[in-house]
mmCIF file of N, CA and C in Angstrom:
data_model
loop_
_atom_site.group_PDB
_atom_site.id
_atom_site.type_symbol
_atom_site.label_atom_id
_atom_site.label_comp_id
_atom_site.label_asym_id
_atom_site.label_seq_id
_atom_site.Cartn_x
_atom_site.Cartn_y
_atom_site.Cartn_z
ATOM 1 N N UNK A 219 -27.891 48.761 220.527
ATOM 2 C CA UNK A 219 -29.267 48.423 221.014
ATOM 3 C C UNK A 219 -29.702 50.057 221.464
ATOM 4 N N UNK A 220 -31.009 50.124 221.059
ATOM 5 C CA UNK A 220 -31.583 51.664 221.825
ATOM 6 C C UNK A 220 -32.468 51.149 223.011
ATOM 7 N N UNK A 221 -32.719 52.219 223.855
ATOM 8 C CA UNK A 221 -33.483 51.868 224.853
ATOM 9 C C UNK A 221 -34.793 51.481 224.800
ATOM 10 N N UNK A 222 -35.039 51.420 223.860
ATOM 11 C CA UNK A 222 -36.838 51.275 223.311
ATOM 12 C C UNK A 222 -36.584 50.167 222.700
ATOM 13 N N UNK A 223 -35.710 48.982 222.450
ATOM 14 C CA UNK A 223 -35.804 47.862 221.091
ATOM 15 C C UNK A 223 -35.791 47.036 222.589
ATOM 16 N N UNK A 224 -36.002 46.646 223.764
ATOM 17 C CA UNK A 224 -36.181 45.597 224.559
ATOM 18 C C UNK A 224 -37.498 45.786 225.266
ATOM 19 N N UNK A 225 -38.090 47.014 225.111
ATOM 20 C CA UNK A 225 -39.469 46.930 225.372
ATOM 21 C C UNK A 225 -40.572 46.593 224.301
ATOM 22 N N UNK A 226 -39.784 47.102 222.755
ATOM 23 C CA UNK A 226 -40.787 46.660 221.818
ATOM 24 C C UNK A 226 -39.568 45.931 220.491
ATOM 25 N N UNK A 227 -39.658 44.577 221.246
ATOM 26 C CA UNK A 227 -38.629 43.840 219.980
ATOM 27 C C UNK A 227 -39.551 44.148 218.498
ATOM 28 N N UNK A 228 -40.991 44.016 218.602
ATOM 29 C CA UNK A 228 -41.798 44.086 216.720
ATOM 30 C C UNK A 228 -41.254 44.887 216.193
ATOM 31 N N UNK A 229 -40.719 46.515 216.967
ATOM 32 C CA UNK A 229 -40.604 47.958 216.204
ATOM 33 C C UNK A 229 -39.020 47.720 215.650
ATOM 34 N N UNK A 230 -38.833 47.878 214.872
ATOM 35 C CA UNK A 230 -37.505 48.074 213.532
ATOM 36 C C UNK A 230 -37.849 48.800 211.992
ATOM 37 N N UNK A 231 -36.525 47.869 211.349
ATOM 38 C CA UNK A 231 -37.169 48.239 210.001
ATOM 39 C C UNK A 231 -37.931 47.877 209.622
ATOM 40 N N UNK A 232 -38.964 48.637 208.193
ATOM 41 C CA UNK A 232 -40.063 48.054 207.285
ATOM 42 C C UNK A 232 -39.923 48.691 206.345
ATOM 43 N N UNK A 233 -40.543 48.301 205.122
ATOM 44 C CA UNK A 233 -40.820 48.618 204.011
ATOM 45 C C UNK A 233 -42.074 49.730 204.455
ATOM 46 N N UNK A 234 -41.250 51.074 203.810
ATOM 47 C CA UNK A 234 -42.559 51.909 204.141
ATOM 48 C C UNK A 234 -43.222 51.953 202.858
ATOM 49 N N UNK A 235 -43.447 51.956 201.909
ATOM 50 C CA UNK A 235 -44.106 51.459 200.985
ATOM 51 C C UNK A 235 -45.825 49.990 201.618
ATOM 52 N N UNK A 236 -44.931 48.860 201.478
ATOM 53 C CA UNK A 236 -45.935 47.963 201.745
ATOM 54 C C UNK A 236 -46.393 48.096 203.605
ATOM 55 N N UNK A 237 -45.241 48.684 204.341
ATOM 56 C CA UNK A 237 -45.385 48.726 205.865
ATOM 57 C C UNK A 237 -45.498 47.317 206.626
ATOM 58 N N UNK A 238 -44.892 46.121 205.668
ATOM 59 C CA UNK A 238 -44.192 45.030 206.176
ATOM 60 C C UNK A 238 -42.763 45.402 206.637
ATOM 61 N N UNK A 239 -42.837 44.240 207.871
ATOM 62 C CA UNK A 239 -41.648 44.113 208.695
ATOM 63 C C UNK A 239 -40.404 43.996 207.745
ATOM 64 N N UNK A 240 -40.788 43.030 206.383
ATOM 65 C CA UNK A 240 -39.770 42.041 205.513
ATOM 66 C C UNK A 240 -39.332 43.544 204.663
ATOM 67 N N UNK A 241 -38.169 43.611 204.294
ATOM 68 C CA UNK A 241 -37.072 44.023 203.756
ATOM 69 C C UNK A 241 -36.460 43.450 202.430
ATOM 70 N N UNK A 242 -36.587 43.728 201.335
ATOM 71 C CA UNK A 242 -36.277 43.033 200.016
ATOM 72 C C UNK A 242 -35.581 43.618 199.177
ATOM 73 N N UNK A 243 -34.786 43.340 198.129
ATOM 74 C CA UNK A 243 -33.477 43.358 197.470
ATOM 75 C C UNK A 243 -34.242 44.589 196.672
ATOM 76 N N UNK A 244 -35.468 44.917 196.573
ATOM 77 C CA UNK A 244 -35.867 45.563 195.454
ATOM 78 C C UNK A 244 -36.746 46.674 196.055
ATOM 79 N N UNK A 245 -36.709 46.856 197.270
ATOM 80 C CA UNK A 245 -37.062 47.795 198.338
ATOM 81 C C UNK A 245 -36.819 49.212 198.376
ATOM 82 N N UNK A 246 -37.512 50.257 198.109
ATOM 83 C CA UNK A 246 -36.826 51.514 197.788
ATOM 84 C C UNK A 246 -36.795 52.224 198.854
ATOM 85 N N UNK A 247 -37.939 52.302 200.132
ATOM 86 C CA UNK A 247 -38.416 53.311 201.132
ATOM 87 C C UNK A 247 -38.455 52.195 202.107
ATOM 88 N N UNK A 248 -37.341 52.671 203.048
ATOM 89 C CA UNK A 248 -37.330 51.778 204.241
ATOM 90 C C UNK A 248 -37.370 52.552 205.799
ATOM 91 N N UNK A 249 -38.236 52.249 206.565
ATOM 92 C CA UNK A 249 -38.770 53.021 207.219
ATOM 93 C C UNK A 249 -37.833 52.352 208.798
ATOM 94 N N UNK A 250 -37.703 52.978 210.172
ATOM 95 C CA UNK A 250 -37.297 52.329 211.176
ATOM 96 C C UNK A 250 -37.948 52.756 212.000
ATOM 97 N N UNK A 251 -38.964 52.257 212.924
ATOM 98 C CA UNK A 251 -39.739 52.976 214.255
ATOM 99 C C UNK A 251 -39.126 53.346 215.327
ATOM 100 N N UNK A 252 -38.029 52.572 215.444
ATOM 101 C CA UNK A 252 -36.787 52.953 216.540
ATOM 102 C C UNK A 252 -36.153 54.229 216.427
ATOM 103 N N UNK A 253 -36.222 54.113 215.095
ATOM 104 C CA UNK A 253 -35.248 55.863 214.912
ATOM 105 C C UNK A 253 -36.140 56.642 214.833
ATOM 106 N N UNK A 254 -37.444 56.379 214.207
ATOM 107 C CA UNK A 254 -38.726 57.429 214.455
ATOM 108 C C UNK A 254 -38.757 57.818 216.376
ATOM 109 N N UNK A 255 -38.704 56.709 216.928
ATOM 110 C CA UNK A 255 -39.027 56.761 218.469
ATOM 111 C C UNK A 255 -37.882 58.129 218.539
ATOM 112 N N UNK A 256 -36.649 57.707 218.265
ATOM 113 C CA UNK A 256 -35.247 57.751 219.408
ATOM 114 C C UNK A 256 -35.194 59.967 219.011
ATOM 115 N N UNK A 257 -35.510 59.869 217.697
ATOM 116 C CA UNK A 257 -35.111 61.443 216.855
ATOM 117 C C UNK A 257 -36.637 61.921 217.568
ATOM 118 N N UNK A 258 -37.765 61.538 217.910
ATOM 119 C CA UNK A 258 -38.817 62.229 218.641
ATOM 120 C C UNK A 258 -38.186 62.271 219.698
ATOM 121 N N UNK A 259 -37.514 61.774 221.028
ATOM 122 C CA UNK A 259 -37.447 61.693 221.854
ATOM 123 C C UNK A 259 -36.084 62.791 222.356
ATOM 124 N N UNK A 260 -34.873 62.598 221.444
ATOM 125 C CA UNK A 260 -33.931 63.474 221.478
ATOM 126 C C UNK A 260 -34.300 64.987 220.990
ATOM 127 N N UNK A 261 -35.276 65.195 220.197
ATOM 128 C CA UNK A 261 -35.610 66.634 219.682
ATOM 129 C C UNK A 261 -36.621 67.363 221.405
ATOM 130 N N UNK A 262 -37.263 66.583 221.475
ATOM 131 C CA UNK A 262 -38.244 66.692 222.351
ATOM 132 C C UNK A 262 -37.903 67.301 223.748
ATOM 133 N N UNK A 263 -36.614 65.938 224.268
ATOM 134 C CA UNK A 263 -35.630 66.567 225.620
ATOM 135 C C UNK A 263 -34.917 67.736 225.101
ATOM 136 N N UNK A 264 -34.079 68.397 223.757
ATOM 137 C CA UNK A 264 -34.011 69.897 223.640
ATOM 138 C C UNK A 264 -34.636 70.316 224.001
ATOM 139 N N UNK A 265 -35.839 70.414 223.652
ATOM 140 C CA UNK A 265 -36.791 71.886 223.927
ATOM 141 C C UNK A 265 -37.027 72.065 225.264
ATOM 142 N N UNK A 266 -37.007 70.554 225.735
ATOM 143 C CA UNK A 266 -37.354 70.657 227.665
ATOM 144 C C UNK A 266 -36.318 71.680 227.957
ATOM 145 N N UNK A 267 -34.964 70.924 227.765
ATOM 146 C CA UNK A 267 -34.105 71.913 228.446
ATOM 147 C C UNK A 267 -33.737 73.342 227.820
ATOM 148 N N UNK A 268 -33.797 73.549 226.283
ATOM 149 C CA UNK A 268 -33.952 74.915 226.187
ATOM 150 C C UNK A 268 -34.882 76.149 226.995
ATOM 151 N N UNK A 269 -36.364 75.216 227.024
ATOM 152 C CA UNK A 269 -37.435 75.691 227.789
ATOM 153 C C UNK A 269 -36.627 76.811 229.540
ATOM 154 N N UNK A 270 -36.049 75.750 229.964
ATOM 155 C CA UNK A 270 -35.283 76.283 230.920
ATOM 156 C C UNK A 270 -34.542 77.554 230.831
ATOM 157 N N UNK A 271 -34.111 77.469 229.893
ATOM 158 C CA UNK A 271 -33.188 79.046 229.563
ATOM 159 C C UNK A 271 -34.111 80.070 228.430
ATOM 160 N N UNK A 272 -34.889 79.628 227.922
ATOM 161 C CA UNK A 272 -36.038 81.118 227.108
ATOM 162 C C UNK A 272 -37.170 80.240 226.601
ATOM 163 N N UNK A 273 -38.243 79.995 227.072
ATOM 164 C CA UNK A 273 -39.474 79.495 226.406
ATOM 165 C C UNK A 273 -39.430 79.918 225.401
ATOM 166 N N UNK A 274 -39.621 81.378 224.972
ATOM 167 C CA UNK A 274 -40.366 81.833 223.623
ATOM 168 C C UNK A 274 -39.008 81.163 222.684
ATOM 169 N N UNK A 275 -38.113 81.091 222.618
ATOM 170 C CA UNK A 275 -37.123 80.241 221.840
ATOM 171 C C UNK A 275 -37.338 78.876 221.621
ATOM 172 N N UNK A 276 -37.227 78.472 222.846
ATOM 173 C CA UNK A 276 -38.114 76.713 223.042
ATOM 174 C C UNK A 276 -39.198 76.586 221.977
ATOM 175 N N UNK A 277 -39.735 77.347 222.498
ATOM 176 C CA UNK A 277 -41.352 76.974 221.443
ATOM 177 C C UNK A 277 -41.073 77.390 220.176
ATOM 178 N N UNK A 278 -40.273 78.625 219.705
ATOM 179 C CA UNK A 278 -39.781 78.415 218.090
ATOM 180 C C UNK A 278 -38.865 77.719 217.633
ATOM 181 N N UNK A 279 -37.976 77.175 218.264
ATOM 182 C CA UNK A 279 -37.041 75.764 218.053
ATOM 183 C C UNK A 279 -38.151 74.549 218.001
ATOM 184 N N UNK A 280 -39.131 74.698 218.927
ATOM 185 C CA UNK A 280 -39.965 73.019 218.894
ATOM 186 C C UNK A 280 -40.608 73.095 217.203
ATOM 187 N N UNK A 281 -41.124 74.241 217.049
ATOM 188 C CA UNK A 281 -42.245 74.449 215.587
ATOM 189 C C UNK A 281 -41.134 73.909 214.751
ATOM 190 N N UNK A 282 -39.653 74.931 214.488
ATOM 191 C CA UNK A 282 -39.195 75.183 213.450
ATOM 192 C C UNK A 282 -38.902 73.232 213.561
ATOM 193 N N UNK A 283 -38.572 72.692 214.445
ATOM 194 C CA UNK A 283 -37.977 71.096 214.614
ATOM 195 C C UNK A 283 -39.263 70.343 213.842
ATOM 196 N N UNK A 284 -39.961 70.535 214.520
ATOM 197 C CA UNK A 284 -41.685 69.629 213.903
ATOM 198 C C UNK A 284 -42.277 69.765 212.570
ATOM 199 N N UNK A 285 -41.729 70.873 211.956
ATOM 200 C CA UNK A 285 -41.478 71.239 210.647
ATOM 201 C C UNK A 285 -40.729 70.573 209.760
ATOM 202 N N UNK A 286 -39.569 70.749 210.520
ATOM 203 C CA UNK A 286 -38.001 70.225 209.364
ATOM 204 C C UNK A 286 -37.606 69.222 209.887
ATOM 205 N N UNK A 287 -38.190 68.089 210.726
ATOM 206 C CA UNK A 287 -37.663 66.645 211.181
ATOM 207 C C UNK A 287 -38.284 66.062 211.816
ATOM 208 N N UNK A 288 -38.898 66.184 213.089
ATOM 209 C CA UNK A 288 -39.322 65.244 213.711
ATOM 210 C C UNK A 288 -40.961 65.153 213.561
ATOM 211 N N UNK A 289 -41.707 66.223 212.898
ATOM 212 C CA UNK A 289 -42.861 65.593 212.774
ATOM 213 C C UNK A 289 -43.410 64.802 211.682
ATOM 214 N N UNK A 290 -41.719 64.459 210.616
ATOM 215 C CA UNK A 290 -42.159 63.438 209.618
ATOM 216 C C UNK A 290 -41.754 61.862 210.453
ATOM 217 N N UNK A 291 -41.234 61.810 211.087
ATOM 218 C CA UNK A 291 -41.140 60.984 212.013
ATOM 219 C C UNK A 291 -42.237 60.486 212.782
ATOM 220 N N UNK A 292 -42.515 61.693 213.726
ATOM 221 C CA UNK A 292 -44.491 61.265 214.444
ATOM 222 C C UNK A 292 -44.971 60.540 213.135
ATOM 223 N N UNK A 293 -45.623 61.182 211.774
ATOM 224 C CA UNK A 293 -46.022 60.931 210.811
ATOM 225 C C UNK A 293 -46.001 59.170 210.215
ATOM 226 N N UNK A 294 -44.754 59.047 210.300
ATOM 227 C CA UNK A 294 -44.333 57.344 209.314
ATOM 228 C C UNK A 294 -44.576 56.654 210.301
ATOM 229 N N UNK A 295 -44.418 56.882 211.789
ATOM 230 C CA UNK A 295 -44.491 55.640 212.886
ATOM 231 C C UNK A 295 -46.312 55.453 213.123
ATOM 232 N N UNK A 296 -47.023 56.856 213.002
ATOM 233 C CA UNK A 296 -48.448 56.486 213.569
ATOM 234 C C UNK A 296 -48.835 55.663 212.085
ATOM 235 N N UNK A 297 -48.376 56.219 210.831
ATOM 236 C CA UNK A 297 -48.971 55.132 209.697
ATOM 237 C C UNK A 297 -48.057 53.446 210.166
ATOM 238 N N UNK A 298 -47.116 53.488 210.255
ATOM 239 C CA UNK A 298 -46.631 52.171 210.400
ATOM 240 C C UNK A 298 -47.602 51.543 211.730
ATOM 241 N N UNK A 299 -47.468 52.106 213.169
ATOM 242 C CA UNK A 299 -48.441 51.664 214.235
ATOM 243 C C UNK A 299 -49.781 50.999 214.045
ATOM 244 N N UNK A 300 -50.567 51.784 212.931
ATOM 245 C CA UNK A 300 -51.622 52.080 212.334
ATOM 246 C C UNK A 300 -51.948 50.396 211.955
ATOM 247 N N UNK A 301 -50.764 50.555 211.195
ATOM 248 C CA UNK A 301 -50.847 49.350 210.451
ATOM 249 C C UNK A 301 -50.319 47.783 211.288
ATOM 250 N N UNK A 302 -49.607 48.120 212.038
ATOM 251 C CA UNK A 302 -48.799 46.857 212.684
ATOM 252 C C UNK A 302 -50.039 46.381 213.932
ATOM 253 N N UNK A 303 -51.497 47.284 214.649
ATOM 254 C CA UNK A 303 -52.173 47.095 215.433
ATOM 255 C C UNK A 303 -53.736 46.885 214.698
ATOM 256 N N UNK A 304 -54.295 46.168 214.295
ATOM 257 C CA UNK A 304 -55.270 46.199 213.833
ATOM 258 C C UNK A 304 -56.459 46.999 214.789
ATOM 259 N N UNK A 305 -57.422 47.757 214.598
ATOM 260 C CA UNK A 305 -58.246 48.295 214.889
ATOM 261 C C UNK A 305 -59.587 47.762 215.800
ATOM 262 N N UNK A 306 -59.967 47.875 216.878
ATOM 263 C CA UNK A 306 -61.018 46.918 217.404
ATOM 264 C C UNK A 306 -62.408 47.122 216.134
ATOM 265 N N UNK A 307 -62.819 46.277 216.341
ATOM 266 C CA UNK A 307 -63.932 46.145 215.442
ATOM 267 C C UNK A 307 -65.257 46.652 216.102
ATOM 268 N N UNK A 308 -65.612 46.345 216.999
ATOM 269 C CA UNK A 308 -66.469 47.498 218.068
ATOM 270 C C UNK A 308 -66.576 49.317 218.023
ATOM 271 N N UNK A 309 -64.985 49.728 218.584
ATOM 272 C CA UNK A 309 -64.817 50.875 218.618
ATOM 273 C C UNK A 309 -64.226 51.747 217.063
ATOM 274 N N UNK A 310 -63.982 50.591 216.716
ATOM 275 C CA UNK A 310 -62.853 51.418 215.414
ATOM 276 C C UNK A 310 -61.939 51.957 215.757
ATOM 277 N N UNK A 311 -61.206 51.680 217.097
ATOM 278 C CA UNK A 311 -59.815 52.386 217.641
ATOM 279 C C UNK A 311 -58.981 51.476 217.794
ATOM 280 N N UNK A 312 -57.696 51.765 216.972
ATOM 281 C CA UNK A 312 -56.499 50.626 217.465
ATOM 282 C C UNK A 312 -55.824 50.411 218.961
#
């Protein structure tokens, strides 16, 4: 169990195509909100640690990992959260 699971039990595996929390045998693309959050925290924590040693290198590493790894997790997480949390009809915001 990850540290985020008790706080948000509604997060977890989902069908990345339909965004539904139901996984079927014909599901071809599975997303995982908890994995997305865990990877984001891990990569950002590493950047903070590296910044204490070399700020320029930390920014370079942060840009590289955003482009090659955690940026995709953020996109997937936002897409799924937008689906799960309906927009407020008055403001249009989630």
